[in-house]
Short mmCIF file of C-alpha atoms in Angstrom, two decimals:
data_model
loop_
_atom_site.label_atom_id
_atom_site.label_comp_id
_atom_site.label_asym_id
_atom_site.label_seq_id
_atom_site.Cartn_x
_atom_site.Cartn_y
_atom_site.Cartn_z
CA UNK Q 1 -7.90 -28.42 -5.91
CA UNK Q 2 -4.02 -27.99 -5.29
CA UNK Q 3 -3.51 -24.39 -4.36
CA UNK Q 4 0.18 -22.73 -4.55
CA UNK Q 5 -0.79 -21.01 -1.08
CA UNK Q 6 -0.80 -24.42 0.27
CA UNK Q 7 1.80 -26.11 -1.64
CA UNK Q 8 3.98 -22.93 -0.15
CA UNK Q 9 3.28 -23.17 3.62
CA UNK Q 10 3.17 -27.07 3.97
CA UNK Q 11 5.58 -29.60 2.80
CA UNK Q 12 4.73 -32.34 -0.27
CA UNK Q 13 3.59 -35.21 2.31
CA UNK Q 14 2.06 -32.97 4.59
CA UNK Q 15 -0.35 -31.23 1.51
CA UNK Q 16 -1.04 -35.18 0.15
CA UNK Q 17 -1.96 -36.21 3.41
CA UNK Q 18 -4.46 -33.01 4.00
CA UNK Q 19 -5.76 -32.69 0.60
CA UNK Q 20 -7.09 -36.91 1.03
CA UNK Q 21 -8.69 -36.18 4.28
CA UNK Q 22 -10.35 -33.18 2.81
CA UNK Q 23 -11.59 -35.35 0.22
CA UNK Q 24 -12.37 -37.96 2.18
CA UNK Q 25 -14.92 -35.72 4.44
CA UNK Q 26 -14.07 -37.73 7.71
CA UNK Q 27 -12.00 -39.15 10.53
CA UNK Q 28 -9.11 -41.25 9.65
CA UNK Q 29 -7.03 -43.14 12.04
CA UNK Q 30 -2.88 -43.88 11.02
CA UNK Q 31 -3.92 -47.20 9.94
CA UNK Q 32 -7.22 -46.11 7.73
CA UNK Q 33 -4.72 -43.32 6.15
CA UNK Q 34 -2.31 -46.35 5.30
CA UNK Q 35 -3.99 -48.11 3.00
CA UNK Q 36 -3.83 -44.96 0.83
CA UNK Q 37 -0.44 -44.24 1.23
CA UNK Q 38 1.67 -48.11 0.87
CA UNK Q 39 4.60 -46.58 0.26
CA UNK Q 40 5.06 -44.88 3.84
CA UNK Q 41 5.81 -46.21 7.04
CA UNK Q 42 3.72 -46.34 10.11
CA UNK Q 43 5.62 -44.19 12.00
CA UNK Q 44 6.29 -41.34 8.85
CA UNK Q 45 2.54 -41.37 8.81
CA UNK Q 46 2.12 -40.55 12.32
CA UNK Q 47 4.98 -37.45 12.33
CA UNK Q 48 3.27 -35.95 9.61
CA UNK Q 49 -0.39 -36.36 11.27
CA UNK Q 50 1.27 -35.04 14.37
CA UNK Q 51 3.32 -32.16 12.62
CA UNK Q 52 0.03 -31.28 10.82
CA UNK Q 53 -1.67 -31.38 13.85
CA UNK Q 54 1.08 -28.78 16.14
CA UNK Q 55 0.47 -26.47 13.32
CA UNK Q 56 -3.22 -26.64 13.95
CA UNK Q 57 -4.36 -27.47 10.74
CA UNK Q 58 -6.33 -31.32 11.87
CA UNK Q 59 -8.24 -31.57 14.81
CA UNK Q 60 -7.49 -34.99 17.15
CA UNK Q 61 -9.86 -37.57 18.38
CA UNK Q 62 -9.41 -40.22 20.52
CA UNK Q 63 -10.95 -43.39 18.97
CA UNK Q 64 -10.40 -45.83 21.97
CA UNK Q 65 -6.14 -46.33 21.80
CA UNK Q 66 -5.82 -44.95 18.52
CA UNK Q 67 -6.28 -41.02 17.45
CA UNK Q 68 -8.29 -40.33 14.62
CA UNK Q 69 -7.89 -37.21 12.90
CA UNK Q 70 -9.89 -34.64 10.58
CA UNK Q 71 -9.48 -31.00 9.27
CA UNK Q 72 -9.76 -28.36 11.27
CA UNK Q 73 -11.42 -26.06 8.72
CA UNK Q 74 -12.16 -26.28 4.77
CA UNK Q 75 -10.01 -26.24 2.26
CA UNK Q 76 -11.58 -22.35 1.31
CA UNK Q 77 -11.28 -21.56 4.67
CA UNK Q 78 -7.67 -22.48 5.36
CA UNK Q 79 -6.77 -20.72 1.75
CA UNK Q 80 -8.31 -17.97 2.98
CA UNK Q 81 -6.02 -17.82 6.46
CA UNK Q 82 -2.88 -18.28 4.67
CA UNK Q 83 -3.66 -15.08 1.91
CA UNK Q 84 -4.85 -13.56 4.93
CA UNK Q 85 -1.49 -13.76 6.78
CA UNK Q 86 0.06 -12.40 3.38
CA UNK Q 87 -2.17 -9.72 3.33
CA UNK Q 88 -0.82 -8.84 6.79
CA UNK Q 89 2.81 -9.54 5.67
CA UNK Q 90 1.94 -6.86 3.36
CA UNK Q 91 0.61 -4.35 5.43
CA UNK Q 92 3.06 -5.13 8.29
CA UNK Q 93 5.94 -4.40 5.30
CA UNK Q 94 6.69 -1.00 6.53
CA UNK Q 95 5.24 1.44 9.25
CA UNK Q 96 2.90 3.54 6.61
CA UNK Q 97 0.55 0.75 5.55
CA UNK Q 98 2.94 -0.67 2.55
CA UNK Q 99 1.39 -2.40 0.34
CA UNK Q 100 0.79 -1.17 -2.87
CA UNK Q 101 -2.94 -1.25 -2.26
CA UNK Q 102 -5.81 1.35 -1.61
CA UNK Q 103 -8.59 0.35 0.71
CA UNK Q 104 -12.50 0.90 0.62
CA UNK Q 105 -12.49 1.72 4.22
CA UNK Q 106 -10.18 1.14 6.97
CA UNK Q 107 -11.26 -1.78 9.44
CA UNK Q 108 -13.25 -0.61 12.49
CA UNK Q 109 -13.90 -3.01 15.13
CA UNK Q 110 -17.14 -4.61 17.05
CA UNK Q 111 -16.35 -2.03 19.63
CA UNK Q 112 -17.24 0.60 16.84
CA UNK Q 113 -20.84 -0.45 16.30
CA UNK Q 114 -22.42 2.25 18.05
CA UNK Q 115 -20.77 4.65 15.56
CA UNK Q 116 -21.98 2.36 12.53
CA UNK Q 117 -25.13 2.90 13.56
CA UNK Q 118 -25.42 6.18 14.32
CA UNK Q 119 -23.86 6.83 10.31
CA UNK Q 120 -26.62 4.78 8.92
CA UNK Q 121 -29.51 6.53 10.96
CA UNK Q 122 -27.70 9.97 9.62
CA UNK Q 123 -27.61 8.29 6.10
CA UNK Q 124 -31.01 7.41 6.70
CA UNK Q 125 -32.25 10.69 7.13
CA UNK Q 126 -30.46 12.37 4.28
CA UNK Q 127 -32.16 9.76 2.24
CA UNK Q 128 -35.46 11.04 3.47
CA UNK Q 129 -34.57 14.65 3.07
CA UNK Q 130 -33.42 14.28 -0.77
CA UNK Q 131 -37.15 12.41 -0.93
CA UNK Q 132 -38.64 15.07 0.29
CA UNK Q 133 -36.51 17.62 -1.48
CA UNK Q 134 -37.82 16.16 -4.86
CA UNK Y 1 41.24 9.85 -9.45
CA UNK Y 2 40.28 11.41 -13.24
CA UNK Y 3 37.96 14.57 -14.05
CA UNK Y 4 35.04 11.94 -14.79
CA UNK Y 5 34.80 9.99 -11.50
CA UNK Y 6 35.35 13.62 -9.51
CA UNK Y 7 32.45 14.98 -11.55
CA UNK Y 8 30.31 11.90 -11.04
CA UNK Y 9 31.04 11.97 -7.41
CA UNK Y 10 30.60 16.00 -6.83
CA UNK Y 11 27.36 15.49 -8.62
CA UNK Y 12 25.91 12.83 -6.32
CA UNK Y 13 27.27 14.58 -3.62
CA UNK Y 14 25.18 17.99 -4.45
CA UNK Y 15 22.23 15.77 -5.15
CA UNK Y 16 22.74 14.38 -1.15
CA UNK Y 17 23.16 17.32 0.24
CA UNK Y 18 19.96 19.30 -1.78
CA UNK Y 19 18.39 15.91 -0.74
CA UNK Y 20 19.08 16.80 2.79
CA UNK Y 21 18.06 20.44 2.74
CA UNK Y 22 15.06 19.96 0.70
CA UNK Y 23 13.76 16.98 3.14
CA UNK Y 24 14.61 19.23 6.56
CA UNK Y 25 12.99 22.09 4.68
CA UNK Y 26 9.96 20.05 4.07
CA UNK Y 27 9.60 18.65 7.58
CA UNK Y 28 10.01 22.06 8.76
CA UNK Y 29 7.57 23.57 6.28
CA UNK Y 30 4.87 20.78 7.34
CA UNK Y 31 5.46 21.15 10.85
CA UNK Y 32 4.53 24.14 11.41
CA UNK Y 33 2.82 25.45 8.86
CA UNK Y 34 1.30 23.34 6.09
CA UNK Y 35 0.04 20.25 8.58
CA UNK Y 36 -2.63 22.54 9.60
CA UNK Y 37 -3.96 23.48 6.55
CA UNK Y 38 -6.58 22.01 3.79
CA UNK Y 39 -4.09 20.36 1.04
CA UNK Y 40 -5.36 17.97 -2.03
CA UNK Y 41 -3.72 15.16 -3.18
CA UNK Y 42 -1.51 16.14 -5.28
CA UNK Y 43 -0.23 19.00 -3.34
CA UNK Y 44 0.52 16.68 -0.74
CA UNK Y 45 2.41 14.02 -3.16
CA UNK Y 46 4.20 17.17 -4.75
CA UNK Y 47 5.43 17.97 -1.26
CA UNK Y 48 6.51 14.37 -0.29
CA UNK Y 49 8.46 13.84 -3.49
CA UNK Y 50 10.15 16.96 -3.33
CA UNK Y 51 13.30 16.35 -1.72
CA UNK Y 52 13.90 13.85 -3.98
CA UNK Y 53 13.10 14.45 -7.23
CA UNK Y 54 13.20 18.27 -6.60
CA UNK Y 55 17.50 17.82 -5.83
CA UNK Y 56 17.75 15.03 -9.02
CA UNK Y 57 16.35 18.26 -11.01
CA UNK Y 58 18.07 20.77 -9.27
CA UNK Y 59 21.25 18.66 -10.14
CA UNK Y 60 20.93 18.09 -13.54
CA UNK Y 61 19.55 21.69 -14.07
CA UNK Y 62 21.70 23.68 -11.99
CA UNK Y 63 25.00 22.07 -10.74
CA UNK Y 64 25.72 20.15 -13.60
CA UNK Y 65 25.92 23.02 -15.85
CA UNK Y 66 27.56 25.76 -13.15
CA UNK Y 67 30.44 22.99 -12.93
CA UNK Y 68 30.62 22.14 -16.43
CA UNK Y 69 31.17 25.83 -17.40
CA UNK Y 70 32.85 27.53 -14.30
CA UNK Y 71 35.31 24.69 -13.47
CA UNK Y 72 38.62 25.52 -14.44
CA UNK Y 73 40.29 23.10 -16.64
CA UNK Y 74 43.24 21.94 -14.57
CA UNK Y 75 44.05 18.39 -13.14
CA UNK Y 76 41.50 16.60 -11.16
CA UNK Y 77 41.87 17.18 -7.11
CA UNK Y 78 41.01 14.92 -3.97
CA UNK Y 79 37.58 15.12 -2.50
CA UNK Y 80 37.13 15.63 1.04
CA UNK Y 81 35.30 13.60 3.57
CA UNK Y 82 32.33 15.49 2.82
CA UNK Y 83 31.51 14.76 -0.69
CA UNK Y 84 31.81 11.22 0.31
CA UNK Y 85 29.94 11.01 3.38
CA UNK Y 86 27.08 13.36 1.25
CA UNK Y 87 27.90 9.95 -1.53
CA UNK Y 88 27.14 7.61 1.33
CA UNK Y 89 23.93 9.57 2.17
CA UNK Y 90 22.75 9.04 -1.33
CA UNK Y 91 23.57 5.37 -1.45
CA UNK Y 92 21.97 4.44 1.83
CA UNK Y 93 18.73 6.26 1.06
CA UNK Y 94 18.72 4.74 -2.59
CA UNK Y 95 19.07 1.75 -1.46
CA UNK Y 96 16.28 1.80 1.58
CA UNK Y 97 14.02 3.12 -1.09
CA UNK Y 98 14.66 0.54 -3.10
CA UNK Y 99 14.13 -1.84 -0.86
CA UNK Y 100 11.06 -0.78 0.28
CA UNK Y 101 9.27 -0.50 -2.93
CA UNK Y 102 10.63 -4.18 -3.68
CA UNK Y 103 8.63 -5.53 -0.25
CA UNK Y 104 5.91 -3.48 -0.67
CA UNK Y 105 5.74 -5.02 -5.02
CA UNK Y 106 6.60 -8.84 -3.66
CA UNK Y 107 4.22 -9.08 -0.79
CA UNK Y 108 1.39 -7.65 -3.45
CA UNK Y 109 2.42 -9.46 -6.04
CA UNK Y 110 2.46 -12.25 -3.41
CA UNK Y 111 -1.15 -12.10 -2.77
CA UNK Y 112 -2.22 -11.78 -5.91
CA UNK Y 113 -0.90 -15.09 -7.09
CA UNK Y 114 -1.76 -16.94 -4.27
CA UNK Y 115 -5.22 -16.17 -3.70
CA UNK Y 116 -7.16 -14.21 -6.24
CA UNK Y 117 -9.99 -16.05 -8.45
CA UNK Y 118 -11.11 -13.46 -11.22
CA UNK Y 119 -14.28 -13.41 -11.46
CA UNK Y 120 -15.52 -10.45 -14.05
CA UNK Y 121 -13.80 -7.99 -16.26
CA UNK Y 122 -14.81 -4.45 -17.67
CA UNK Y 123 -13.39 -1.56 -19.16
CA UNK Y 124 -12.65 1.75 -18.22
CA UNK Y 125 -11.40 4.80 -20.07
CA UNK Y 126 -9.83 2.30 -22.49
CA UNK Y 127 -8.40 0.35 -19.76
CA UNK Y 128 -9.31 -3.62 -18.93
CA UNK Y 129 -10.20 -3.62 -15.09
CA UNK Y 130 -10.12 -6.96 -13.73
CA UNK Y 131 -12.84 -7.87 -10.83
CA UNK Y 132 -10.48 -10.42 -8.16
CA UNK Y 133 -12.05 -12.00 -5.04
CA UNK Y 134 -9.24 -12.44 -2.52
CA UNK Y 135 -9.65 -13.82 0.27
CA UNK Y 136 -9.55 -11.65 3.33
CA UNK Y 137 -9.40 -8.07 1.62
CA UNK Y 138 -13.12 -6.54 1.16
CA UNK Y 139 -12.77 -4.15 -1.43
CA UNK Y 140 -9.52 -2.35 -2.72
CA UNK Y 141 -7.39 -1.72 -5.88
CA UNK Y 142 -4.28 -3.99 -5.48
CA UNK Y 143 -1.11 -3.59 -8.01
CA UNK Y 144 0.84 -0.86 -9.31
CA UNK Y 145 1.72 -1.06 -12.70
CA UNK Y 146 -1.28 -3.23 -13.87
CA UNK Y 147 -3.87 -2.64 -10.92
CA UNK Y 148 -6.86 -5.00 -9.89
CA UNK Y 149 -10.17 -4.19 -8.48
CA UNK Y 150 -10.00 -6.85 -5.35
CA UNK Y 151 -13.78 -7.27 -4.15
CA UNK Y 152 -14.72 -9.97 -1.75
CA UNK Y 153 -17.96 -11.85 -2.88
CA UNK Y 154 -20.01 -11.16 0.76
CA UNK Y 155 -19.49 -7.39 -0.49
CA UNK Y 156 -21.36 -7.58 -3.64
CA UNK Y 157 -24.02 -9.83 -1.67
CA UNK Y 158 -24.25 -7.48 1.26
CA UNK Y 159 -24.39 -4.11 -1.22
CA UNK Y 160 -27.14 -2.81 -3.31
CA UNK Y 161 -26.57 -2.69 -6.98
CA UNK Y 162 -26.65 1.22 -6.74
CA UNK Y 163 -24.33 0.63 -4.11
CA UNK Y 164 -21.76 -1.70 -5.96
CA UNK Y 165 -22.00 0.68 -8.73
CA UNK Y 166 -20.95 3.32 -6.29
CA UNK Y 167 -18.07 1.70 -4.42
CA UNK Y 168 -16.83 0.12 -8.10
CA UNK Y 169 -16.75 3.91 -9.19
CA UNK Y 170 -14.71 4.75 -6.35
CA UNK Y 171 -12.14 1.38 -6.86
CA UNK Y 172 -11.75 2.62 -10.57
CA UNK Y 173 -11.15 6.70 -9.88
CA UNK Y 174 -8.16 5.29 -7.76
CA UNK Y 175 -6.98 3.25 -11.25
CA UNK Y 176 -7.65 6.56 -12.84
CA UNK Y 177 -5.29 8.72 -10.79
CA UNK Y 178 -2.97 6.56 -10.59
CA UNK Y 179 -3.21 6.20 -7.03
CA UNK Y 180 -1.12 3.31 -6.40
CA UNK Y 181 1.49 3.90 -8.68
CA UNK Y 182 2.00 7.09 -6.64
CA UNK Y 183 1.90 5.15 -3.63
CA UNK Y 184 5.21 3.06 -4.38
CA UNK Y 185 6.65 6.72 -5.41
CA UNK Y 186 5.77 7.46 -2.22
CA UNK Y 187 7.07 4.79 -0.61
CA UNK Y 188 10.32 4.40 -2.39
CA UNK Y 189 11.28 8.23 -2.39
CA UNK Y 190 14.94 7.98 -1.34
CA UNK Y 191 15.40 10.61 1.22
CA UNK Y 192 15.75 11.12 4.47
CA UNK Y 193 12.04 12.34 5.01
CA UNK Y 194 11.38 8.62 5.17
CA UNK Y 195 12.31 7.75 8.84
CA UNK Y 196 11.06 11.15 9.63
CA UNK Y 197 7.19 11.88 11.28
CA UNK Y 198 6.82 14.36 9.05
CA UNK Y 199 7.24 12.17 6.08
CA UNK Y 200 4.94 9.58 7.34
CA UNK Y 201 2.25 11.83 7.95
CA UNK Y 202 2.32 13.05 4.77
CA UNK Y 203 2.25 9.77 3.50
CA UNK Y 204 -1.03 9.18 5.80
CA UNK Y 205 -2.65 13.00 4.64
CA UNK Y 206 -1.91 12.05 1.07
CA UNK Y 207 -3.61 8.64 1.53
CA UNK Y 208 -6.62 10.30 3.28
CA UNK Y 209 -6.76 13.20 0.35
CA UNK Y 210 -6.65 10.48 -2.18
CA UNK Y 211 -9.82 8.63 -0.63
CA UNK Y 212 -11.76 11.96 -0.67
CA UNK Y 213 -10.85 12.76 -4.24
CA UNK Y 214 -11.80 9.72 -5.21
CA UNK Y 215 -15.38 9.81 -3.42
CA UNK Y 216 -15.67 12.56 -5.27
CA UNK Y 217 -15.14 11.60 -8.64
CA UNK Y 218 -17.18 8.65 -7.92
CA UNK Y 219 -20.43 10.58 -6.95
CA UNK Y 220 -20.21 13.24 -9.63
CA UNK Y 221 -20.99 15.18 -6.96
CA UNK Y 222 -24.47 14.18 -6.73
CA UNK Y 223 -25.89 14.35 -3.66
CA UNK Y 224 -28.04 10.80 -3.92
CA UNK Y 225 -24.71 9.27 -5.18
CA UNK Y 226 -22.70 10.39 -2.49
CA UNK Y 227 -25.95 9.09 0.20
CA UNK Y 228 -25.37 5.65 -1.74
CA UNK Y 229 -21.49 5.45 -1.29
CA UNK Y 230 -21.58 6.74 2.26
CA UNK Y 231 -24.42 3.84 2.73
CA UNK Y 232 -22.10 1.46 0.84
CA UNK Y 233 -19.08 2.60 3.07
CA UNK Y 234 -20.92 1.74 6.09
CA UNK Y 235 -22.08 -1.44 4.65
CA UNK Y 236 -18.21 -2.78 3.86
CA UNK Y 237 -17.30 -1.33 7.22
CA UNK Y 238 -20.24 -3.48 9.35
CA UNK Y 239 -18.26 -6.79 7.29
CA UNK Y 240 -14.92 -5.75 8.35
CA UNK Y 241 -16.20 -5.35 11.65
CA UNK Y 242 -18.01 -8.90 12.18
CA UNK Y 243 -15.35 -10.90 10.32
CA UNK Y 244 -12.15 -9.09 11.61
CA UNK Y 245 -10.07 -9.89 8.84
CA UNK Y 246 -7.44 -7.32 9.62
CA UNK Y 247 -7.76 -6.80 13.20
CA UNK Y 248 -4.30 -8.39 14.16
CA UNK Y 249 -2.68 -5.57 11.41
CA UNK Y 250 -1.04 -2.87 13.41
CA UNK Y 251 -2.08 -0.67 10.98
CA UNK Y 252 -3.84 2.64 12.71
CA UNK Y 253 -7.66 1.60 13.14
CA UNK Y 254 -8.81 5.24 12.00
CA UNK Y 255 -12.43 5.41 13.16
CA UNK Y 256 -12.56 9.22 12.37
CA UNK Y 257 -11.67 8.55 8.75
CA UNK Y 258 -14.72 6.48 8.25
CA UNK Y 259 -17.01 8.83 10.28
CA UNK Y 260 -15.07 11.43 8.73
CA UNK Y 261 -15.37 10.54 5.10
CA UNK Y 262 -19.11 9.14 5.61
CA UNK Y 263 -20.08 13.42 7.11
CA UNK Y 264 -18.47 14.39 4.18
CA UNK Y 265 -20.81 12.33 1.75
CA UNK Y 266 -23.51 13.86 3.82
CA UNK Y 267 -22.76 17.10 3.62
CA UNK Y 268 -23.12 19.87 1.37
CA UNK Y 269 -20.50 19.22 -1.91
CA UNK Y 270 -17.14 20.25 -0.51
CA UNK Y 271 -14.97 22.36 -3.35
CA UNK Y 272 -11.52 21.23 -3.78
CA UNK Y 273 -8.88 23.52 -3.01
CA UNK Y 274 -5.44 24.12 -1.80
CA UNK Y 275 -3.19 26.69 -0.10
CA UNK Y 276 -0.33 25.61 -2.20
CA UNK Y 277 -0.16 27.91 -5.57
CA UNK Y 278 0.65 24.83 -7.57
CA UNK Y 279 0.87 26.96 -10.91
CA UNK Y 280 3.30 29.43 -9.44
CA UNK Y 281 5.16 26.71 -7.98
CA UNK Y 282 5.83 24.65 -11.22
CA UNK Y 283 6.77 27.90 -12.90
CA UNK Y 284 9.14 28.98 -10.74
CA UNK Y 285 10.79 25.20 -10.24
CA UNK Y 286 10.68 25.58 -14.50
CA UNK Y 287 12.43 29.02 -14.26
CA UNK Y 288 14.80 28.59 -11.84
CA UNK Y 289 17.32 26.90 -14.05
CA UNK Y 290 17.47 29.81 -16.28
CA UNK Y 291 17.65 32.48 -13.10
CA UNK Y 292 20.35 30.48 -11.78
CA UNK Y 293 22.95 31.17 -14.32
CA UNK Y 294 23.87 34.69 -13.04
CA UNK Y 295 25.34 32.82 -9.97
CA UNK Y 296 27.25 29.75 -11.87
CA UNK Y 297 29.96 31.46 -10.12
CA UNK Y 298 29.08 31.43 -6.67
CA UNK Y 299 27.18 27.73 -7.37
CA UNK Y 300 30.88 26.43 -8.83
CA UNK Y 301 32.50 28.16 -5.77
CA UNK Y 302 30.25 26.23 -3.48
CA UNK Y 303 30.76 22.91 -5.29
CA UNK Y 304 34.56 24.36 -4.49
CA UNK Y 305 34.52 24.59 -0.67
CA UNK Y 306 32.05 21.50 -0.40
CA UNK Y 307 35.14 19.25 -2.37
CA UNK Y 308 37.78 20.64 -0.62
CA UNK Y 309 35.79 20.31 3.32
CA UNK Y 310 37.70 18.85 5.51
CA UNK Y 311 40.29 17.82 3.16
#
């Protein structure tokens, strides 16, 4: 699944390279990766492992000498980081919340649970008081 | 320079300067009067677009016509420095307005291609409503001209269906008002109210207003309804909270607003109203063309002294 988020952030080699290890569901050393890619040198292989790993997108192993590498997260997951960061592009537009988007509910942090649950006990008990009032 | 480009220029020029007056007027009003008092959404988007759209009238109601008929038909004159810098006014606040709504319309538009996966589709009043999971926003209406209900998958898991029904309700009385067409008004107004406080608060009022109003269309008033939304509410807000998708935004993290808006659902149903007389309002902004021609003299002898400043 080819995704223009992706194809947008990383380069043509860097997207083949990610999508096969995605698809291939494991660790893959340079060498391993070579067999699937003929047509590239040793050492082109290895800058775009490395590049993909600085950007933090493929964790790195050591596998005796050689590095192995793998994914850092899914391919959903990392979709869902990159539409994420537009999403803050968007609201980081302009100091009034651009985007031309309305909201649910604003986000309220872990630090605001005690509030969540004092609105649910109150919800809770207006629930009960409609029962009864029926 | 001919009569044309004068007339063009003295035009602009009175639409700057009403800009001006009309955006320092509203600040002033809001300040300290109106911030403190109980306004509904439309009030409050009246208000913000006022200095804008209320000089574009004024103009073309007003100046055009004192100048047309009071200006003496003799050879066109130099304008002064003021008519131009009032020219440069208007350009500069066109253009940041333009700009603005261009971001704001490229980063949504943005989004929308990249990452939404449509999932279900329904109709209301007439209109097709499209049901988009996008990564990383729970539940919103996205788009301006063609909006989207964007609702994250864990939020119809997490929710009741009395719930969903609820918090759908509330996504589609936003497409009903219009909400984020108004929005983009809002944030492209070109004035100077823009880069003022005053303007961004009423930006952030309006936006509160608008969330109200449309809990309350939701609901039907209906007290069990509005327990369900406020539940729902809480519900979306407990996902934001574990997952953190927005917390690096440095968007305002109004707590109050969702304990505010969740009381409200609790308590007794709130009546709408405003201390702005909106029907007086509109029919004095209708009349006022018609009282102003008494004074096409003293308007044309304005336009006069504000050509020939500093000349």
């Amino acid at each position: 699944m080819k995704t223009p988020a992706l194809r947008s952030a990383l380069g043509p080699r860097e997207t083949q390279v990610l999508e096969l290890l995605w698809d291939r569901g494991r660790a893959m050393t340079v060498r391993h990766l070579l067999t699937e890619f003929p047509a590239l040198a040793y050492t082109t292989l290895q800058t775009t492992l490395d590049r993909l790993y600085r950007k933090g997108l493929l964790i790195r192993l050591k596998q005796g000498r050689a590095f192995s590498f793998e994914p850092r997260c899914s391919r959903e997951g990392l979709l869902s980081e990159l539409v994420s960061k537009h999403f803050v592009d968007v609201l980081a537009a302009s100091r009034v919340n651009t985007g031309i988007l309305s909201t649910l509910v604003q986000c309220v942090g872990e630090r605001d649970a005690a509030l969540l649950d004092e609105l649910e006990a109150l919800i809770q008990a207006e629930r009960i008081r409609l029962q009864q009032d029926k | 320079m001919n009569n044309l480009a004068v007339l063009c220029l003295v035009l602009i020029a009175a639409h700057g300067l009403m800009n001006l007056l009309l955006s320092v007027l509203v600040a002033g009003t809001w300040t300290t009067w109106l911030a403190a008092k109980p306004l509904t959404s439309r009030g409050l988007f009246a208000l913000r677009m006022l200095p804008s759209l209320g000089a574009v009238f004024l103009t073309l109601t007003v100046v055009l016509p004192a100048f047309l008929i009071k200006e003496p038909n003799r050879a066109a004159e130099p304008v002064g420095p003021l008519v131009i810098l009032m020219v440069a006014y208007v350009l500069v606040t066109m253009t940041a307005g333009c700009v603005r709504a261009w971001r704001a319309w490229r980063a949504t538009d943005k989004l929308l291609r990249d990452g939404g996966t449509s999932y279900a589709r329904f109709s209301i009043a007439g209109r097709d409503v499209e049901i988009v999971d996008i990564p990383g926003i729970l539940v919103a209406v996205l788009g301006a001209y063609r909006p989207r209900i964007v609702a994250a998958t864990r939020v119809l898991e997490a929710c009741s269906r009395e719930e969903l029904r609820e918090v759908i309700g509330h996504e589609a009385a936003h497409i009903l008002n219009h909400d984020n067409l108004k929005l983009l008004l809002l944030l492209s107004s070109a004035d100077i109210l823009a880069w003022m406080p005053a303007g961004e608060e009423l930006i952030s009022r309006w936006r509160a207003a608008a969330e109200f109003e449309a809990d309350d269309m939701a609901t039907a008033q209906d007290a069990l309804q509005r327990v369900t939304l406020a539940s729902a509410l809480v519900k979306v807000a407990r996902l934001c909270g574990a997952k953190r998708p927005l917390a690096e935004l440095s968007m305002p993290i109004v707590v109050d607003d969702l304990d505010g808006r969740v009381r409200r659902l609790l308590a007794p149903v709130p009546v709408a109203h405003t201390c702005l007389p909106a029907k007086n309002a509109t029919a004095l902004v209708l009349l006022l063309p018609f009282l102003s021609v008494p004074f096409y003299g003293r308007i044309q002898d304005f336009i006069e002294m504000l050509v020939a400043f500093g000349r």
